[in-house]
CSV table of C-alpha atoms and ligand atoms in Angstrom, one decimal:
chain,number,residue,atom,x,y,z
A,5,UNK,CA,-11.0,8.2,98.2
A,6,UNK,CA,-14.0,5.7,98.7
A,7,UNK,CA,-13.9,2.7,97.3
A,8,UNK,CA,-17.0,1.5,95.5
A,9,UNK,CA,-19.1,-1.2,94.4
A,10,UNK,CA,-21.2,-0.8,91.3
A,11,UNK,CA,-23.6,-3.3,91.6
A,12,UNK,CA,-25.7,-5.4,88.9
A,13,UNK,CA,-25.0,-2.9,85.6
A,14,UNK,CA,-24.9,-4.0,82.2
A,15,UNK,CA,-21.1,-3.5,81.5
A,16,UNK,CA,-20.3,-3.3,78.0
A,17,UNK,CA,-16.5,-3.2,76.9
A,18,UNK,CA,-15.8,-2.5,73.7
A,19,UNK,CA,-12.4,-3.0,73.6
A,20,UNK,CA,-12.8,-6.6,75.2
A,21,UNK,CA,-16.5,-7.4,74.0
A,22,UNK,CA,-17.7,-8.1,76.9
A,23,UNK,CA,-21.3,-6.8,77.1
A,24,UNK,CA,-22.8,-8.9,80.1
A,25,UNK,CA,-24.9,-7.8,83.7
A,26,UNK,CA,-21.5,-7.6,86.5
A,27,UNK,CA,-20.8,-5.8,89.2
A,28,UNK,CA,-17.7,-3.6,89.3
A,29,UNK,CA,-15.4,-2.9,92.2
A,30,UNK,CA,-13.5,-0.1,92.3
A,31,UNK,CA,-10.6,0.3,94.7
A,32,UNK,CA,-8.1,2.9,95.3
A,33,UNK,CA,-9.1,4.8,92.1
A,34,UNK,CA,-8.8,1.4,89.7
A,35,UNK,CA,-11.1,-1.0,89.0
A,36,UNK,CA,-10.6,-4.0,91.2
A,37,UNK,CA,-12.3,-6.5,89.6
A,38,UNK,CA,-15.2,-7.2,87.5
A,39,UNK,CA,-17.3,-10.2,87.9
A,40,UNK,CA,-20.6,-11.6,88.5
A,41,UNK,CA,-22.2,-11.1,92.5
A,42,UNK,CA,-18.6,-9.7,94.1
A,43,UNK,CA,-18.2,-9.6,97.9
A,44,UNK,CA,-18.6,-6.0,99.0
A,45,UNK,CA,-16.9,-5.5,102.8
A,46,UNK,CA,-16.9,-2.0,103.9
A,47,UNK,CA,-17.4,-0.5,100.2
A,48,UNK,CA,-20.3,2.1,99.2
A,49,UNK,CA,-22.7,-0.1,97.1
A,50,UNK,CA,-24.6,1.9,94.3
A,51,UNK,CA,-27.4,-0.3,92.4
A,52,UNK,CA,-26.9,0.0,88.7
A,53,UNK,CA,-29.5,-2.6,87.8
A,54,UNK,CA,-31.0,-1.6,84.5
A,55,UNK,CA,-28.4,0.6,83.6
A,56,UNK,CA,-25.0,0.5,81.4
A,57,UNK,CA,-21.8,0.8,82.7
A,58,UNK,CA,-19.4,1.7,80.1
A,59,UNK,CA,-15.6,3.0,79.8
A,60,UNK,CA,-15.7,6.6,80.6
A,61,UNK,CA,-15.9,8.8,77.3
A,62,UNK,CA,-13.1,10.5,75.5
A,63,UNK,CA,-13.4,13.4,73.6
A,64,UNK,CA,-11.0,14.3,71.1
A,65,UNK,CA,-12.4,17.9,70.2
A,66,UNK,CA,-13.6,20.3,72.6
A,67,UNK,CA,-13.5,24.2,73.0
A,68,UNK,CA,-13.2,25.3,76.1
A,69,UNK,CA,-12.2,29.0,75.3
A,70,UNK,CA,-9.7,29.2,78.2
A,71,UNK,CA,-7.4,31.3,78.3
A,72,UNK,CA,-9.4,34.4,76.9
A,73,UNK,CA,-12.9,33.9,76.4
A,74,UNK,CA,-14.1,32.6,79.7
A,75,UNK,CA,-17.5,34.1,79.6
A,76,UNK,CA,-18.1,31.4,77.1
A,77,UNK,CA,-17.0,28.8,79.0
A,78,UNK,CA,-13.9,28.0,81.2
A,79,UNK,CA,-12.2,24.6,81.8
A,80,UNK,CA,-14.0,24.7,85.2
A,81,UNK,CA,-17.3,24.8,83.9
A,82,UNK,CA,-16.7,23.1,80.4
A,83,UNK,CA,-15.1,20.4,82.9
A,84,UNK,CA,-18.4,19.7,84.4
A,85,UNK,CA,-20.5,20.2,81.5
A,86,UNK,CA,-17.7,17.2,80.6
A,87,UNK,CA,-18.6,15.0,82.9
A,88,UNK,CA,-22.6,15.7,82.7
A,89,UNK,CA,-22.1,13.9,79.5
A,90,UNK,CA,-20.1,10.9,80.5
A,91,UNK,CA,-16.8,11.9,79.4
A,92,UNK,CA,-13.8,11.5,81.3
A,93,UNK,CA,-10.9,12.8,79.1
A,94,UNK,CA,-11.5,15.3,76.9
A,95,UNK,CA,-9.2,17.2,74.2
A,96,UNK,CA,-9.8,21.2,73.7
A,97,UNK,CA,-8.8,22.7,70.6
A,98,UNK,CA,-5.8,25.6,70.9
A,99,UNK,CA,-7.8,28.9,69.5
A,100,UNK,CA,-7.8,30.7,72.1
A,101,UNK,CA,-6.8,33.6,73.5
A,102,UNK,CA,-3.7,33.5,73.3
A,103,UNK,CA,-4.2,30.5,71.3
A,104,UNK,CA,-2.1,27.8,73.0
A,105,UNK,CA,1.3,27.2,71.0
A,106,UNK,CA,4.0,28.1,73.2
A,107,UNK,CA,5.1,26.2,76.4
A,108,UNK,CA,3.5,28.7,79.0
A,109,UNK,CA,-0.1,28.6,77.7
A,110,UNK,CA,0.6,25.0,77.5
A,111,UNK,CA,1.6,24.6,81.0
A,112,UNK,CA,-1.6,27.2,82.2
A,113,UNK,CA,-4.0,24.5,80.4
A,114,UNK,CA,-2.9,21.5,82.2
A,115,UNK,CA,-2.1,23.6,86.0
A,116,UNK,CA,-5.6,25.1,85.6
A,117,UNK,CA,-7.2,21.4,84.4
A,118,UNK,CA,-5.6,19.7,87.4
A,119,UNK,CA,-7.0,22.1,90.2
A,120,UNK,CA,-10.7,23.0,89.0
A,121,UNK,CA,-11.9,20.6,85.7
A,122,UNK,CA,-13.1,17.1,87.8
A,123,UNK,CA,-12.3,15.3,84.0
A,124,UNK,CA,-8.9,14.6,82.5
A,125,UNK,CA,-8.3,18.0,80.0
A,126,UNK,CA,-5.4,17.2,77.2
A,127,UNK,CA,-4.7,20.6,74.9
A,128,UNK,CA,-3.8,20.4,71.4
A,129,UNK,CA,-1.3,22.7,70.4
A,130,UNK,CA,-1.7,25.3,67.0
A,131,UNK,CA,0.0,24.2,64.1
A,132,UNK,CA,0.9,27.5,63.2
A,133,UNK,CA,1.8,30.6,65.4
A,134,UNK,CA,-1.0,32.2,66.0
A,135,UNK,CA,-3.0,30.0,64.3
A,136,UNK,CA,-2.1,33.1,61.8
A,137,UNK,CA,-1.3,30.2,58.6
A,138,UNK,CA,2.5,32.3,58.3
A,139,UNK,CA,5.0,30.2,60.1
A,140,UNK,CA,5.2,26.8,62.4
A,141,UNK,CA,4.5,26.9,65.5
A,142,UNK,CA,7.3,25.0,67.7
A,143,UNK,CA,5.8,21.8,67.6
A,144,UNK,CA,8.9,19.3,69.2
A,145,UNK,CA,8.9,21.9,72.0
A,146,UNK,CA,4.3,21.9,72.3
A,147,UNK,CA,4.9,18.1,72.1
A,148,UNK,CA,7.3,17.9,75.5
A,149,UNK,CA,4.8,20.4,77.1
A,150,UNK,CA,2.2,18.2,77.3
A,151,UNK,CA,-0.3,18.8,73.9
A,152,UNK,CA,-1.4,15.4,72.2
A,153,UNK,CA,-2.0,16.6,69.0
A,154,UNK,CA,-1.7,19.9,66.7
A,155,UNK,CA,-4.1,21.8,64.8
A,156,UNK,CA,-5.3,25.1,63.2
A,157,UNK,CA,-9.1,23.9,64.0
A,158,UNK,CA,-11.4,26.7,63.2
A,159,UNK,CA,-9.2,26.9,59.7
A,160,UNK,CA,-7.5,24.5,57.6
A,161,UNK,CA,-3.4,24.4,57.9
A,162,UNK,CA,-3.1,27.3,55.1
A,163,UNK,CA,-0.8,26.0,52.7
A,164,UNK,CA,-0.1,22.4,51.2
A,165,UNK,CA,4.3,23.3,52.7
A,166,UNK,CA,2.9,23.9,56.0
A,167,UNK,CA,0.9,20.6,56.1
A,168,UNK,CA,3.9,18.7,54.6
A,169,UNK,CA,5.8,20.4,57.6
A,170,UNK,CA,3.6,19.5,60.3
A,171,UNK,CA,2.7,16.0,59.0
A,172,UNK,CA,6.6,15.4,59.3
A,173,UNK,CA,7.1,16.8,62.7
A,174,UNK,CA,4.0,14.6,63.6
A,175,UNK,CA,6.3,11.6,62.8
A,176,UNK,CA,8.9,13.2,64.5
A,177,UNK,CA,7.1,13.3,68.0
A,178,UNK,CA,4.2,10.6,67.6
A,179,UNK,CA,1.3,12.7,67.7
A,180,UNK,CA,-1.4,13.8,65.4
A,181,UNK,CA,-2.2,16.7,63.1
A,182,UNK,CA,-6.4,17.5,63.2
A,183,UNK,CA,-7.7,19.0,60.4
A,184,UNK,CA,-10.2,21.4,59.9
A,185,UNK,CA,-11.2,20.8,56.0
A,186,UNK,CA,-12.5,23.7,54.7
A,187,UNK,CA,-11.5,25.7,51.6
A,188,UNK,CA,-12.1,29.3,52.3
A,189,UNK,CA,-11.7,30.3,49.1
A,190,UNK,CA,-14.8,28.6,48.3
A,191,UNK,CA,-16.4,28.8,51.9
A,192,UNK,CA,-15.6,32.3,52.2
A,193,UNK,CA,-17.4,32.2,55.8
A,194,UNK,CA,-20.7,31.3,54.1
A,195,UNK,CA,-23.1,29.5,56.9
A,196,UNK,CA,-25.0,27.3,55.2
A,197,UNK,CA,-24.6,24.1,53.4
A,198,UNK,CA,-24.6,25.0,49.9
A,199,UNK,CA,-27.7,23.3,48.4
A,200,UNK,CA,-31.8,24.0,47.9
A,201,UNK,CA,-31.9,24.9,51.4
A,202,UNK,CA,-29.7,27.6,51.9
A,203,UNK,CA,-31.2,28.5,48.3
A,204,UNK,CA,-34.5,29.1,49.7
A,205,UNK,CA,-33.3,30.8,52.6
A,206,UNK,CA,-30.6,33.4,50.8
A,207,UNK,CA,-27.8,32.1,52.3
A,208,UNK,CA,-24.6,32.1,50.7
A,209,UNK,CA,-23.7,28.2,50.6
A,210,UNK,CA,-21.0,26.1,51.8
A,211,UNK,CA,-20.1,23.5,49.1
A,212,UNK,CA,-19.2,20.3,50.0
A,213,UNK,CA,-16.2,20.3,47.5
A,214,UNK,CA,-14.6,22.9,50.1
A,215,UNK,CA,-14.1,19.9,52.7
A,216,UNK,CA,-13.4,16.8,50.0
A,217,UNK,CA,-10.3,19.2,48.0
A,218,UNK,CA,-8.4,19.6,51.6
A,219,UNK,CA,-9.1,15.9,52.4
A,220,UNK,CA,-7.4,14.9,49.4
A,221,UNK,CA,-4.8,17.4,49.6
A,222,UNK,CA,-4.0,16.2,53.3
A,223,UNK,CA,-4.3,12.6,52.4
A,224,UNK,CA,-1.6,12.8,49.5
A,225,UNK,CA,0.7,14.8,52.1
A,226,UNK,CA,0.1,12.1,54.9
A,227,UNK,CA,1.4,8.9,51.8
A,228,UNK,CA,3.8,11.1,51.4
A,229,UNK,CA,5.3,11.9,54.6
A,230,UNK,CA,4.1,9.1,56.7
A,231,UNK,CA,2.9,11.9,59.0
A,232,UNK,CA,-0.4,11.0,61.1
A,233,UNK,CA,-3.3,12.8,59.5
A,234,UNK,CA,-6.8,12.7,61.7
A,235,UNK,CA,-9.7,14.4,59.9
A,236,UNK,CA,-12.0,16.9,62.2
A,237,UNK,CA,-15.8,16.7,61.9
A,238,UNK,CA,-16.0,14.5,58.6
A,239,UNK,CA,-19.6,15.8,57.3
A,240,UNK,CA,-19.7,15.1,53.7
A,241,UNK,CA,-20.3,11.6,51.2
A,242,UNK,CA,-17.5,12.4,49.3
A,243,UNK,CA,-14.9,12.8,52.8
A,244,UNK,CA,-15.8,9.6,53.7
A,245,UNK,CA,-15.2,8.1,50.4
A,246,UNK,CA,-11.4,9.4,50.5
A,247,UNK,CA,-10.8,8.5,53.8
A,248,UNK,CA,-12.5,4.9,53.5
A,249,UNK,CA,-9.9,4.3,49.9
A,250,UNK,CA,-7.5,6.2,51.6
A,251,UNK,CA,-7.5,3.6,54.4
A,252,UNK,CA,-7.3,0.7,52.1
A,253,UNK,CA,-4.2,2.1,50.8
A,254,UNK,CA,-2.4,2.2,53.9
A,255,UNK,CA,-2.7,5.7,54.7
A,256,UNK,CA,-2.0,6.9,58.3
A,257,UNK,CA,-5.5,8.8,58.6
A,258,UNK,CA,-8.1,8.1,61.4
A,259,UNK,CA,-11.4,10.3,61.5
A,260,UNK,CA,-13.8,11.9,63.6
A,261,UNK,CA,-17.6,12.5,63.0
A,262,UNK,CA,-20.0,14.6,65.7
A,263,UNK,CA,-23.1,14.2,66.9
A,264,UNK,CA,-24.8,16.9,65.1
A,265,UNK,CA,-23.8,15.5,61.6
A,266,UNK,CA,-24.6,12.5,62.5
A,267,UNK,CA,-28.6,13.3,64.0
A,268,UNK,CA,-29.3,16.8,61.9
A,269,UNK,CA,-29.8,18.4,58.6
A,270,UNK,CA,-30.2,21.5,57.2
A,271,UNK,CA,-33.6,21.2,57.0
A,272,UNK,CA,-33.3,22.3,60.8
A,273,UNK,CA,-32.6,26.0,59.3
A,274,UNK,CA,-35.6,26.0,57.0
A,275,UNK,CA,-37.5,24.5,60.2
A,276,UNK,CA,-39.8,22.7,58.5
A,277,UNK,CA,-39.8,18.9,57.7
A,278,UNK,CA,-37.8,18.0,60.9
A,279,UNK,CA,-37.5,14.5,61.7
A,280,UNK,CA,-35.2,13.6,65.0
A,281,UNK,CA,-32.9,12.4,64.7
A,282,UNK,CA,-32.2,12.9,60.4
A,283,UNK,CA,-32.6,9.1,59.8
A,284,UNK,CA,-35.9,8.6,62.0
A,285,UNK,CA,-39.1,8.8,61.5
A,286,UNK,CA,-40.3,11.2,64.4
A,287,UNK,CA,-41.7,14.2,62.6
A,288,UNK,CA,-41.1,17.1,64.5
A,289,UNK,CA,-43.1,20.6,64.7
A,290,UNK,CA,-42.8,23.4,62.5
A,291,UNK,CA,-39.9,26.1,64.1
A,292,UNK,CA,-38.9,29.3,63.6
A,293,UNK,CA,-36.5,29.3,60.4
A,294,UNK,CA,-33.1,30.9,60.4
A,295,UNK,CA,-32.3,29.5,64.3
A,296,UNK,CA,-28.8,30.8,64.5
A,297,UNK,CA,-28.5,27.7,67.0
A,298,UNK,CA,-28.2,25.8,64.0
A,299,UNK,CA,-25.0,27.4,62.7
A,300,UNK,CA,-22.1,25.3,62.9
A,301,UNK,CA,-19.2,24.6,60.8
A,302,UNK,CA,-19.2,22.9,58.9
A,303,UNK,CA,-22.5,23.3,58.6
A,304,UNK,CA,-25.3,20.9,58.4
A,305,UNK,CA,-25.8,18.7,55.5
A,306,UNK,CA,-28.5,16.9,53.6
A,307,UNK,CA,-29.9,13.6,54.0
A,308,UNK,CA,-27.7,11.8,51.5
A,309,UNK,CA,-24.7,12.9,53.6
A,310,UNK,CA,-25.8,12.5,56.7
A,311,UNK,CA,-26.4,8.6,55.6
A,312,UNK,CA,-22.4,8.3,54.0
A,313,UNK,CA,-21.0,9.6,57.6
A,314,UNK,CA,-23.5,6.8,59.5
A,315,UNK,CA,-22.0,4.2,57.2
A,316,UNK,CA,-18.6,5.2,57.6
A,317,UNK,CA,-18.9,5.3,61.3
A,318,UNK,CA,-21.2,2.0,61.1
A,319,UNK,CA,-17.9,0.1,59.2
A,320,UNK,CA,-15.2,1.7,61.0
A,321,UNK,CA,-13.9,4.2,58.1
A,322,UNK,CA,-14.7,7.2,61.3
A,323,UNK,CA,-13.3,5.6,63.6
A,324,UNK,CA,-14.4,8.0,66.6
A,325,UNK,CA,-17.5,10.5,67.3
A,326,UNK,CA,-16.2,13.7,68.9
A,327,UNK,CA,-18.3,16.6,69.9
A,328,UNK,CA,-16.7,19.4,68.3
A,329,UNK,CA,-18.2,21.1,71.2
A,330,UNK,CA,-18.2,24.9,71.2
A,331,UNK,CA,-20.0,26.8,73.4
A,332,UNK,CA,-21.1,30.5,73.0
A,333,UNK,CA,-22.7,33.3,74.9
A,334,UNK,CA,-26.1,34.2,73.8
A,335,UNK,CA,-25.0,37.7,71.9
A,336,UNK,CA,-22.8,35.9,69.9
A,337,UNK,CA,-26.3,34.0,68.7
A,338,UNK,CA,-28.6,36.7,69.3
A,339,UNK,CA,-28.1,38.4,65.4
A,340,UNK,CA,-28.5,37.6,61.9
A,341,UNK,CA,-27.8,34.5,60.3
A,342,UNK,CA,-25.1,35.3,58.1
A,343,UNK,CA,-23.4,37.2,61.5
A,344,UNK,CA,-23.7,34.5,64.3
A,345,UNK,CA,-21.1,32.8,65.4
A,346,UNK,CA,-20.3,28.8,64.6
A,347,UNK,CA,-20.6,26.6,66.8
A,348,UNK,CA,-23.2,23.9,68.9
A,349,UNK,CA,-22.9,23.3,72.8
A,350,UNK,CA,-22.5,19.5,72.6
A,351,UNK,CA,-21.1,18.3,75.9
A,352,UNK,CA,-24.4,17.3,77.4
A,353,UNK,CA,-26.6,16.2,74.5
A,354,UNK,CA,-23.9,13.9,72.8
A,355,UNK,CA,-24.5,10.5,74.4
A,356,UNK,CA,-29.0,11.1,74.2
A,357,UNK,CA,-28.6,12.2,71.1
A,358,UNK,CA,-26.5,9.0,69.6
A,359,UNK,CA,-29.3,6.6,71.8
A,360,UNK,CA,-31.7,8.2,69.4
A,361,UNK,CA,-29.5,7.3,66.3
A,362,UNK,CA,-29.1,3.9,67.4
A,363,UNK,CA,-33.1,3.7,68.2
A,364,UNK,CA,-33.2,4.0,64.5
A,365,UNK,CA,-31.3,0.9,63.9
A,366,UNK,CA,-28.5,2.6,61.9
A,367,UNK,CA,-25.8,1.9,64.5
A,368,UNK,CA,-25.3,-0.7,67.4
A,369,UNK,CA,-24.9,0.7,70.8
A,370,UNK,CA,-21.6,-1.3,71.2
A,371,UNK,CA,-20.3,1.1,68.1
A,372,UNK,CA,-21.3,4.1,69.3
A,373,UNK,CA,-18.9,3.0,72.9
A,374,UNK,CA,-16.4,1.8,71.1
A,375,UNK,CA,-16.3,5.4,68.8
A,376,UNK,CA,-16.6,7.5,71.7
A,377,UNK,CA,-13.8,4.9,74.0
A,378,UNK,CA,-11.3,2.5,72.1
A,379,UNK,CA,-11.6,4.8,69.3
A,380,UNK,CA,-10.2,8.2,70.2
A,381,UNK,CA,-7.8,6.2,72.2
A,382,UNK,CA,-5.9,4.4,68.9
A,383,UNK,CA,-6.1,8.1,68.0
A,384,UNK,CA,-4.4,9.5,70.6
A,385,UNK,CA,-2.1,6.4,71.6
A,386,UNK,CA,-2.3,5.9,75.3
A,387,UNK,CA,0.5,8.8,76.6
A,388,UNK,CA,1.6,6.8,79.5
A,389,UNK,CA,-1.8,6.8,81.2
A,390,UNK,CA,-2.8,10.5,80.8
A,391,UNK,CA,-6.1,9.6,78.8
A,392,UNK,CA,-8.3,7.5,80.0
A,393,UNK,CA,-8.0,3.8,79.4
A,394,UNK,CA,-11.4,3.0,77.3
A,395,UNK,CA,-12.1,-0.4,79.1
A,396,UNK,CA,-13.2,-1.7,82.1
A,397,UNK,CA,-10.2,-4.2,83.7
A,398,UNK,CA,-8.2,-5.4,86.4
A,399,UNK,CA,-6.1,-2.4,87.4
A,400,UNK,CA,-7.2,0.4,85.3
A,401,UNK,CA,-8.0,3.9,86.4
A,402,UNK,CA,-11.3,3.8,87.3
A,403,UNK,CA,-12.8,5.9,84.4
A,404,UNK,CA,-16.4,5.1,84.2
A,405,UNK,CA,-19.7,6.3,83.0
A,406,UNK,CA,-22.7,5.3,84.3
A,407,UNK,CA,-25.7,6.3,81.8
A,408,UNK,CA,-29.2,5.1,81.4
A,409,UNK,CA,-30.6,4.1,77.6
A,410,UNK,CA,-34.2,4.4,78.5
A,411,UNK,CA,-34.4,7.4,80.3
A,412,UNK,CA,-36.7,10.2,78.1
A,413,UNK,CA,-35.6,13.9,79.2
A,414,UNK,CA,-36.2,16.9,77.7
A,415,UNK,CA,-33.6,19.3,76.4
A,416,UNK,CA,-33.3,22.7,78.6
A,417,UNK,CA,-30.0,24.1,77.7
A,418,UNK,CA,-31.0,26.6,80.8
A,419,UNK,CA,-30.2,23.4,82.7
A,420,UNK,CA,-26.6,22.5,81.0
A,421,UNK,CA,-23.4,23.1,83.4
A,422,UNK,CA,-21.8,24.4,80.1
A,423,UNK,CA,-22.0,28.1,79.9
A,424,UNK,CA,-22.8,27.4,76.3
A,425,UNK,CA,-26.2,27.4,75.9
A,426,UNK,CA,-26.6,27.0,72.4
A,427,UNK,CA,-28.0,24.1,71.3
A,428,UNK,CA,-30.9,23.4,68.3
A,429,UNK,CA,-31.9,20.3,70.5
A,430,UNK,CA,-33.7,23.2,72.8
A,431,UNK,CA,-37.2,20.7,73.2
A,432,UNK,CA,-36.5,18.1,71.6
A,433,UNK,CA,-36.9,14.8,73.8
A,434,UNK,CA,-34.0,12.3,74.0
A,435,UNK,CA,-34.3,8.7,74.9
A,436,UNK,CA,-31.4,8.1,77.7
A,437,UNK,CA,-29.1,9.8,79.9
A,438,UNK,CA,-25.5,10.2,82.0
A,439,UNK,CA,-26.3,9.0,85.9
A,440,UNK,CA,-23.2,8.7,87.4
A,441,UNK,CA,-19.6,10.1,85.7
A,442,UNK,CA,-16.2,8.6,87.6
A,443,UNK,CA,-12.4,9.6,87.0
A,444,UNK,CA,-9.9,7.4,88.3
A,445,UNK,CA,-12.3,6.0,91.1
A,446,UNK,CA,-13.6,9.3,92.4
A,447,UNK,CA,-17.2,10.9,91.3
A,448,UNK,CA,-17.0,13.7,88.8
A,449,UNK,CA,-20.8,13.8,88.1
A,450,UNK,CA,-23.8,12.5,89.3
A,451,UNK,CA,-27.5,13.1,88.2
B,507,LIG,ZN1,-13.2,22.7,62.9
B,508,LIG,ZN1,-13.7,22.7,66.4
C-alpha cells in the first residue's frame, strides 16, 4: 500500500466542521494527519488545489442485483460504478435472486464484495422470507451474518403484525428496519405520480396518500415498540411532515431522500417545461414524452413536493440522501410505459446532480456531505469499523473522496461503469465531478 499525500484540497468535515484548504496524509491505509503544508518524505504527492476533499460517501440503498440478475449489474461492476461516484460504503437492498435472507446468501454477498467490489458492500437482509410478505425471515440469525439492516424494499412489510415483529427484533439486534412506503392497494403498480401530469399522459397515478398511510402506520409501530424505523426514498410533503412531528415526539425514525426527488419532477415524463435541476431556473429543451428512463418508484413528484423534501433535508428532518440506485438492462426500458421496469442508475450522477441543487441556493454544500457521510452513519451505527468512518481524522481508515465542484461534464450513461444505463440525466450538463475515490488508503477510482 502506498502512502499518500493529498496536497492543498479544501477538506471539508462535516462531522468536525472543519471546512479549511489542508493537506492530508495518508499512511498505512489511515489518515495520518491533517494539517496545513505537512512534510512529505518518500510519499506519492497528488495536487488537490482547487478541489474538495471530503469523507468518502456512504450509501445506504443500492441494488446491485447479485446473486441472480447480473446482466444488470453485479457487485463487481456496481462496485466501480460505486466508487465513480465517490462512495466508499455502500448498502444493497436484499431482492435478489435468491433474495438475501438466509445465512448463505448472506455470507456469498460479503465473500464476493471482499474479492471483486474495490468499495466497502454491507447487505441488508429481507424482512420476510422471500420478501413473499407471509412469514419472518430469521432476522437474529441475518443480523450475526453480517446484514446491517432489514427490509422488504421494492414493497412495503405487508402487514401492520409483521412490522410490529420486525421493529421488535430491530431492538433486539440494533439494527434498522428500511421501509419501502407504498400502499399497493392504492398504487396497484401504477407508474406515474398521480396528478395533471400523468392525467394528460393516461397514466394510471400514484397517489401520494399511498406513501403518507404506511408512514404513519410504521411510525405508530416504531412509539410503540421502540423498534428503529428508517424511511426509504421519502418523496412526498405530507412524509416529511410525519417524520419531521414524528421526530419531535421522540420517535426512533431517521430518513432517507434520493437524488432524483430531490432534482426532478414529473414534468420530465410529459418532457416539456423542464428546468434542471426542479428548483432552477435552467430551462431545458423539449424531449420525447413517455421516457421510460423516467420511471421510478416512487415515482416523480411535483414541484410543491419536491420543495417539502429540500426543506426537510435542508433542516435535518432527512437526515441522509441515498441513491436508491437500481440499474437495468436496456429491454427492461425498451417498452411501454405502463410495462418498463422502476428504477434510475444513480451511482454516477448522484454527487453532480446535488452540486446542481446546491447551485440553486436551496442547500449548503456542507449539508449535502454531511447527508451523504455523518448521516447514513448515525443510521447505520458504526459496526465496529465495517462502514466507513464519515470524517477525515487522526487514525481513521482512509476513506476519501476527492471530487471537483466546478467541473461541467456531460451526462453519457454509455460512459457509466454501472451496467445500468438508465438514466433521464442522458444530456443534461452537471456542474462538478468525482476525481479521485480512496478506501482505507488505497485507490478505488480515479478520473
Ligand atoms: Zn423502495
Ligand atoms: Zn430501492
Amino acid at each position: 500500500m502506498s502512502d499518500l499525500l493529498l496536497r492543498g484540497g479544501r477538506v471539508l468535515d462535516p462531522s468536525s466542521g472543519r471546512d479549511a484548504v489542508a493537506d492530508v496524509l495518508v499512511r498505512d491505509g489511515l489518515v495520518a494527519s491533517v494539517g496545513e503544508r505537512l512534510a512529505a518524505d518518500r510519499v506519492q504527492i497528488i495536487d488537490v488545489a482547487g478541489l474538495v476533499v471530503a469523507p468518502g460517501f456512504i450509501d445506504l440503498h443500492c441494488h446491485l442485483r447479485d446473486p441472480g440478475l447480473t446482466y444488470k449489474e453485479s457487485i463487481a461492476s456496481g462496485g466501480r460504478a460505486a466508487a465513480a461516484g465517490g462512495f466508499t460504503t455502500i448498502c444493497c437492498m436484499p431482492n435478489t435472486d435468491p433474495v438475501i435472507d438466509s445465512r448463505g446468501i448472506v455470507e456469498y454477498v460479503l465473500r464476493t464484495a471482499a474479492a471483486e467490489s474495490p468499495v466497502r458492500v454491507l447487505p441488508i437482509g429481507a424482512v420476510t422470507k422471500g420478501q413473499a410478505g407471509k412469514e419472518l425471515a430469521e432476522l437474529a440469525e441475518l443480523a450475526e451474518a453480517g446484514v446491517v439492516a432489514f427490509s422488504d424494499d421494492g414493497r412495503p412489510v405487508a402487514t401492520s403484525s409483521l412490522m410490529r415483529h420486525a421493529l421488535e427484533y430491530s431492538r433486539i439486534t440494533g439494527r434498522p428496519v428500511i421501509d419501502h412506503c407504498e400502499d399497493v392497494t392504492l398504487t396497484g403498480g401504477a407508474p406515474a405520480n398521480e396528478g395533471p401530469v400523468a392525467a394528460r399522459l393516461g397514466l394510471r397515478g400514484w397517489p401520494a396518500a399511498a406513501e403518507t398511510i404506511i408512514i404513519a402506520r410504521d411510525l405508530e409501530l416504531a412509539a410503540l415498540t421502540g423498534g428503529r424505523l428508517h424511511i426509504a426514498h421519502v418523496s412526498t410533503a405530507g412524509g416529511v411532515e410525519l417524520i419531521r412531528q414524528a421526530k419531535r415526539s421522540g420517535v426512533p425514525v431517521t430518513a432517507e431522500v434520493t437524488p432524483h426527488h430531490l432534482t426532478l419532477t414529473d414534468a420530465w415524463l410529459l418532457g416539456e417545461g423542464l428546468r434542471w435541476p426542479a428548483t432552477g431556473t435552467t430551462s431545458l429543451d423539449r424531449r420525447a414524452p413517455y421516457d421510460t428512463r423516467t420511471k421510478v418508484n416512487p415515482p416523480l413528484r411535483g414541484d410543491a413536493d419536491v420543495e417539502a423534501v429540500i426543506a426537510g433535508l435542508a433542516d435535518g428532518t432527512i437526515d441522509a440522501i441515498a441513491t436508491d440506485h437500481a440499474p437495468h438492462a436496456v429491454v427492461d426500458k425498451l417498452c411501454e410505459y405502463d410495462e418498463a421496469a422502476f428504477g434510475i442508475s444513480g451511482f454516477e450522477t448522484a454527487l453532480g446532480a446535488l452540486l446542481a441543487l446546491v447551485e440553486t441556493g436551496a442547500v449548503s454544500l456542507e449539508r449535502i456531505v454531511e447527508a451523504l457521510t455523518v448521516g447514513p452513519l448515525r443510521v447505520l451505527g458504526d459496526l465496529d469499523g465495517r462502514v466507513s468512518p464519515g470524517r477525515i481524522a487522526e487514525g481513521c481508515p482512509a476513506d476519501l473522496v476527492v471530487f471537483d465542484p466546478a467541473h461541467p461534464w456531460t451526462v453519457d450513461p454509455e460512459h457509466f461503469l454501472s451496467k445500468g444505463k438508465n438514466s433521464p440525466l442522458d444530456g443534461v450538463e452537471l456542474p462538478g465531478r468525482v476525481v479521485l475515490t480512496m478506501v482505507a488508503g488505497k485507490v478505488a477510482y480515479r478520473a
